Amino acid sequence: MLMKWSCLQKPVGFFLLGVALICHPTKAQTPSIDTLPRRIYVENSEKSSHVQGVAIDLQRGHAYFSFTTKLIKTDLKGNILASVPGLTCHLGCIDLDPVSGKLYGSIEYKDDAIGRGILKQMGRELGKRENTFYIGIFDTKKMTRENIDAETGGVMTTVFLPDVVKFYEDTVTVGQRRMAHRFGCSGIDGLSIGPQWGKTDGKLYVNVDAAIYGDLQREDNDYQVILQYDPDKLERYATALDQAKPHHNGPKKADAYYYVYTGNTEFGIQNLEYDAHNHYWLAAVYKGKKPQFPNYSLFAIDGTRKPVKQTLRGFVPKQKGRVLTLAEAGSHHVESGVRGWPQAIGTTGIESIGGGYYYISHNGRTKDGREYCDLRLYRWVGTADRAFEEVR
């Protein structure tokens, strides 16, 4: 099970860290910044899409990178220690519980342009496939070598999310219009573990974003929709992956749904990350295009504020939901009431390491076509125009 957060410090003789901080402390604590690498660089040797998410385990000196169809584990110098390739899906945002060594990730198998594009890129057959959404659970302690088979290697299990399938496949009537996808849901992506909304410590929960399509023609898609799961319940359904015959072992629905009013964005929250320094849930997005919104690239949800049941804007017929509050930080767009930052950073990976410091992904492609992640160290500044500045 996921443990309660704690500020544990212990000596380690790895990479000159001296003292290492277990990630996600209850009370934000500053790691020994002088000993941390300013950059961690890794390339994916296989043809893939860009890096989707990152996670850091300072205590053990490990970093994790989701390259869409492959999970890579490195040391803090970027040397590859282990990998799980061969996923014919979209492995998105990832987050680590360093106490248990379990890494959680959002997984999509979709019969759409993205899903078919992944198969084509991997040289796989483009036949009809079932729309399937999972939370993936990787046992990172067992990731000890490269090229571990995702299905038979014993390091990965998955939990089926039937309510996300329903959101994705449903059609809804809004006013007089019939539209595909409830909430405009495209699947799932941003994922993070943290305390219950309104609390700063205690039991951890897994929160995953029902990624919303960018669409200017509807008004029921201006919220980020977050699904919450008790990790102990997830464990009851965790099943080995079979990509040829997708299993349907999972809870009937999420433990709770939450809504965050940001204005419509492209594919919802790309990366979600809980930050114990500010008690913010940071949401990095591909900015939206609706002219009535500021279309920020980064939002901060105030984790100290309990959800408030409200009538959701733009829903016809009316619908109520538990609404989360954006933090009073960043730029304030008075007309919409939305706060955030124009700083386009974090969509391919962001990890809070304590004390207001973060590793944030910069992605790209080498001349010979290999995708890379250049993970850089940042600190929080929180001014109106930018949330972070790089540590040189």
Coordinates of N, CA, C and O in Angstrom, one line a residue, residues 49 68 88-90 108-122 124-129 131 133 168 181 186 213 267:
S49 N 7.4 8.0 -29.8 CA 7.0 9.4 -29.6 C 7.8 10.0 -28.5 O 8.6 9.4 -27.9
T68 N 6.3 6.8 -24.1 CA 5.1 6.4 -24.8 C 4.9 4.9 -24.9 O 3.9 4.4 -24.4
T88 N 2.3 -1.4 -26.8 CA 1.7 -1.0 -28.0 C 0.6 0.1 -27.7 O -0.5 0.1 -28.3
C89 N 0.9 0.9 -26.7 CA -0.1 1.8 -26.2 C 0.5 3.2 -26.0 O 1.6 3.4 -26.4
H90 N -0.3 4.1 -25.4 CA 0.2 5.4 -25.0 C 0.5 5.3 -23.4 O -0.5 5.4 -22.7
E108 N -3.3 4.1 -22.3 CA -4.4 4.1 -23.3 C -4.1 3.2 -24.4 O -3.1 3.2 -25.1
Y109 N -5.1 2.3 -24.7 CA -5.2 1.6 -26.0 C -6.4 2.1 -26.7 O -7.5 1.9 -26.2
K110 N -6.2 2.8 -27.8 CA -7.3 3.4 -28.5 C -7.3 3.1 -30.0 O -6.3 3.1 -30.6
D111 N -8.5 2.9 -30.5 CA -8.7 2.7 -31.9 C -9.0 4.1 -32.6 O -10.1 4.3 -33.1
D112 N -8.0 5.0 -32.5 CA -8.1 6.3 -33.1 C -6.8 6.6 -33.8 O -5.9 5.8 -34.0
A113 N -6.7 7.8 -34.3 CA -5.5 8.2 -35.1 C -4.2 8.1 -34.2 O -3.2 7.6 -34.7
I114 N -4.3 8.4 -32.9 CA -3.1 8.3 -32.1 C -2.8 6.8 -31.9 O -1.6 6.4 -32.0
G115 N -3.8 6.0 -31.6 CA -3.5 4.6 -31.3 C -3.0 3.9 -32.6 O -2.0 3.1 -32.5
R116 N -3.5 4.2 -33.8 CA -3.1 3.6 -35.0 C -1.7 4.1 -35.4 O -0.9 3.4 -35.9
G117 N -1.4 5.4 -35.0 CA -0.1 6.0 -35.3 C 1.0 5.3 -34.5 O 2.1 5.0 -35.0
I118 N 0.7 4.9 -33.2 CA 1.6 4.2 -32.4 C 1.9 2.8 -33.0 O 3.1 2.4 -33.1
L119 N 0.9 2.1 -33.4 CA 1.1 0.8 -34.0 C 1.9 0.9 -35.3 O 2.8 0.1 -35.6
K120 N 1.6 1.9 -36.1 CA 2.3 2.1 -37.4 C 3.8 2.4 -37.1 O 4.7 1.8 -37.8
Q121 N 4.1 3.2 -36.2 CA 5.4 3.6 -35.8 C 6.2 2.3 -35.3 O 7.4 2.2 -35.6
M122 N 5.5 1.4 -34.7 CA 6.2 0.2 -34.2 C 6.2 -0.9 -35.2 O 6.7 -2.0 -34.9
R124 N 3.6 -2.5 -36.3 CA 2.6 -3.5 -36.0 C 1.4 -3.4 -36.9 O 1.1 -2.4 -37.6
E125 N 0.6 -4.5 -36.9 CA -0.6 -4.5 -37.7 C -1.6 -3.5 -37.2 O -1.7 -3.2 -36.0
L126 N -2.4 -2.9 -38.2 CA -3.3 -1.8 -37.8 C -4.7 -2.2 -37.8 O -5.6 -1.5 -38.1
G127 N -5.0 -3.5 -37.3 CA -6.3 -4.0 -37.2 C -7.1 -3.3 -36.2 O -6.6 -2.5 -35.3
K128 N -8.4 -3.5 -36.2 CA -9.3 -3.0 -35.2 C -8.9 -3.4 -33.8 O -8.5 -4.5 -33.5
R129 N -8.9 -2.4 -32.8 CA -8.5 -2.7 -31.5 C -9.5 -2.2 -30.5 O -10.2 -1.2 -30.8
N131 N -10.9 -0.2 -27.3 CA -10.6 1.0 -26.5 C -10.5 0.5 -25.1 O -11.4 0.1 -24.5
F133 N -8.5 1.4 -21.2 CA -7.8 2.4 -20.4 C -7.4 1.7 -19.1 O -8.2 1.1 -18.4
Y168 N -15.3 7.9 -22.8 CA -14.7 8.0 -24.2 C -15.7 7.6 -25.3 O -15.8 8.2 -26.3
H181 N -18.2 11.7 -26.9 CA -17.3 11.7 -25.7 C -17.9 12.6 -24.6 O -17.9 13.8 -24.7
S186 N -10.9 12.3 -24.0 CA -10.1 11.6 -25.0 C -9.4 10.4 -24.4 O -8.7 9.7 -25.1
Y213 N -10.5 16.5 -25.0 CA -10.2 17.0 -26.3 C -10.3 18.6 -26.4 O -11.2 19.1 -25.8
F267 N -6.2 18.1 -25.1 CA -5.9 16.8 -24.5 C -5.7 16.9 -23.0 O -4.9 16.2 -22.4

